[in-house]
Short mmCIF file of C-alpha atoms in Angstrom, two decimals:
data_model
loop_
_atom_site.label_atom_id
_atom_site.label_comp_id
_atom_site.label_asym_id
_atom_site.label_seq_id
_atom_site.Cartn_x
_atom_site.Cartn_y
_atom_site.Cartn_z
CA MET I 6 -0.19 -0.37 -0.38
CA TYR I 7 1.50 2.95 0.97
CA ARG I 8 5.13 2.38 1.30
CA HIS I 9 7.35 5.74 0.95
CA LEU I 10 9.83 7.19 3.36
CA SER I 11 9.53 10.66 4.09
CA ARG I 12 10.71 13.34 5.66
CA PHE I 13 8.00 15.98 7.51
CA ARG I 14 8.92 19.75 7.39
CA LEU I 15 5.10 20.67 8.68
CA ARG I 16 4.88 24.02 10.43
CA ARG I 17 1.87 24.47 13.26
CA ALA I 18 0.57 27.14 10.14
CA ASP I 19 0.29 24.45 7.29
CA LEU I 20 -2.19 22.98 9.89
CA ALA I 21 -4.59 25.56 9.36
CA GLY I 22 -7.41 24.59 7.80
CA ILE I 23 -7.56 20.81 6.91
CA PRO I 24 -9.94 18.29 9.07
CA SER I 25 -9.25 18.15 12.99
CA SER I 26 -8.77 14.28 12.86
CA VAL I 27 -5.67 14.95 9.70
CA ALA I 28 -4.53 17.87 12.18
CA ILE I 29 -4.10 16.10 15.15
CA GLY I 30 -2.30 13.45 13.56
CA ILE I 31 0.08 15.78 12.01
CA GLY I 32 0.05 17.79 14.88
CA LEU I 33 1.54 14.16 16.96
CA LEU I 34 3.79 13.39 14.23
CA PHE I 35 4.96 16.92 14.64
CA LEU I 36 5.52 16.53 18.32
CA VAL I 37 7.05 13.30 18.33
CA GLY I 38 10.36 14.16 15.62
CA GLY I 39 8.26 14.31 12.20
CA MET I 40 10.45 11.62 11.28
CA ALA I 41 7.56 8.83 9.56
CA ARG I 42 7.28 6.14 6.71
CA ALA I 43 3.55 6.44 4.52
CA GLU I 44 2.26 4.09 6.67
CA GLU I 45 1.95 5.83 9.50
CA ALA I 46 1.25 9.68 7.97
CA PRO I 47 -2.07 10.70 8.48
CA ILE I 48 -4.67 9.05 6.29
CA PHE I 49 -7.73 10.29 6.02
CA GLU I 50 -10.59 8.88 2.54
CA ALA I 51 -13.06 11.72 1.27
CA ARG I 52 -14.30 12.25 -2.21
CA VAL I 53 -12.82 14.17 -4.52
CA SER I 54 -15.12 17.14 -5.34
CA LYS I 55 -12.40 18.66 -8.43
CA VAL I 56 -10.02 18.08 -10.35
CA LEU I 57 -7.70 21.31 -10.96
CA ASP I 58 -5.14 20.12 -12.95
CA GLY I 59 -2.78 16.83 -14.02
CA ASP I 60 -1.99 16.02 -10.16
CA THR I 61 -3.91 18.84 -8.45
CA PHE I 62 -7.22 18.30 -7.09
CA THR I 63 -9.47 19.04 -3.91
CA LEU I 64 -12.01 16.81 -1.41
CA SER I 65 -14.94 17.67 -0.19
CA GLY I 66 -14.69 18.97 3.41
CA GLU I 67 -11.38 19.82 2.34
CA SER I 68 -10.50 23.52 1.73
CA ARG I 69 -6.49 23.07 1.80
CA ARG I 70 -5.59 21.48 -2.36
CA ILE I 71 -3.87 18.43 -3.10
CA ARG I 72 -0.78 17.97 -4.88
CA VAL I 73 -0.29 14.17 -6.43
CA TRP I 74 3.13 12.60 -4.90
CA GLY I 75 5.08 11.21 -7.22
CA LEU I 76 3.76 12.56 -10.18
CA ASP I 77 4.90 15.35 -12.41
CA ALA I 78 2.36 16.64 -14.89
CA PRO I 79 2.29 19.38 -17.56
CA GLU I 80 0.89 22.60 -16.24
CA TRP I 81 -2.85 23.48 -17.90
CA ASN I 82 -1.52 25.87 -19.98
CA HIS I 83 2.09 24.26 -21.25
CA GLN I 84 2.06 21.28 -24.11
CA GLY I 85 0.14 17.82 -22.21
CA GLY I 86 -1.69 20.00 -20.03
CA SER I 87 -5.01 19.75 -20.92
CA THR I 88 -4.11 15.50 -21.74
CA ALA I 89 -3.01 15.56 -18.14
CA THR I 90 -5.63 17.34 -16.48
CA SER I 91 -8.55 15.17 -18.59
CA THR I 92 -6.88 11.88 -17.62
CA LEU I 93 -6.82 12.69 -14.06
CA ARG I 94 -10.52 14.00 -14.14
CA SER I 95 -11.37 10.44 -15.82
CA LEU I 96 -9.48 8.99 -13.25
CA ILE I 97 -10.73 10.45 -10.04
CA SER I 98 -13.50 12.63 -10.49
CA GLY I 99 -16.33 11.94 -7.86
CA LYS I 100 -14.76 8.90 -6.59
CA HIS I 101 -13.63 8.41 -2.49
CA LEU I 102 -10.21 8.39 -2.17
CA ARG I 103 -7.55 7.11 0.69
CA CYS I 104 -5.11 9.51 0.72
CA ALA I 105 -1.49 9.91 3.35
CA VAL I 106 -0.20 13.22 3.28
CA LEU I 107 3.78 12.79 3.43
CA ASP I 108 4.18 16.76 3.02
CA VAL I 109 3.46 20.58 2.91
CA ASP I 110 4.50 22.48 -0.63
CA ARG I 111 5.36 25.90 -1.16
CA TYR I 112 2.21 26.87 -1.90
CA GLY I 113 0.35 25.22 0.92
CA ARG I 114 -1.10 22.03 -0.90
CA LEU I 115 -0.98 18.73 0.96
CA VAL I 116 0.69 16.64 -0.30
CA ALA I 117 -0.35 13.10 -0.11
CA GLN I 118 0.01 9.58 -1.77
CA CYS I 119 -3.46 9.18 -2.85
CA LEU I 120 -4.80 4.92 -3.54
CA LEU I 121 -8.40 4.32 -6.06
CA PRO I 122 -10.99 2.39 -3.68
CA ASN I 123 -9.91 -0.21 -5.61
CA GLY I 124 -6.45 -0.21 -4.18
CA ARG I 125 -4.61 1.60 -7.38
CA ASP I 126 -2.20 3.97 -7.16
CA ILE I 127 -3.43 7.72 -8.46
CA ALA I 128 0.35 9.08 -9.77
CA ALA I 129 1.15 5.18 -10.59
CA GLU I 130 -1.83 5.14 -12.97
CA MET I 131 -1.21 8.49 -14.75
CA ILE I 132 2.03 7.43 -15.25
CA ARG I 133 1.24 4.71 -16.83
CA SER I 134 -0.80 6.16 -19.20
CA GLY I 135 2.08 8.55 -20.41
CA ALA I 136 -0.21 11.64 -19.30
CA ALA I 137 1.97 12.26 -16.51
CA THR I 138 5.68 11.47 -15.22
CA GLU I 139 7.65 10.19 -12.51
CA TYR I 140 9.14 13.31 -10.30
CA CYS I 141 12.04 11.61 -9.72
CA ARG I 142 13.28 14.58 -7.71
CA TYR I 143 10.64 13.75 -5.17
CA SER I 144 10.07 9.73 -5.47
CA GLY I 145 13.40 8.60 -5.70
CA GLY I 146 12.59 6.14 -7.85
CA TYR I 147 9.49 4.80 -5.92
CA TYR I 148 8.06 4.28 -9.31
CA GLY I 149 10.43 2.87 -10.95
CA THR I 150 10.66 5.56 -13.92
CA CYS I 151 13.46 7.25 -13.54
#
């Protein structure tokens, strides 16, 4: 399921606006030192409410955007961007996802590894489809395409 090793780099301000159960989990990890496996990361389930581009979406009940961990998709206004966005939209729109929050990026997005209801990893599916590539700088070759 979730096997990635990640170092949490969270500040208290990063916790604003996320569901209280997730905030408590992140806060506990922050207080105990921050080194965590994805299996131990705060996990939450929610329905996808909107796909913003090929690697970013929002979940119902979550005000902050979710950035798919390990995935590098073209921006919507670059070549391949609309294909990446439509591929992610067809893959996850309206579905309930199970996500492990691994980090918060410089834009305040929650960086998460997310699984579809059938257990398939979103990033792996996007990479397999050819609509996006593995973000090797952050994934460390997790998906085997670096």
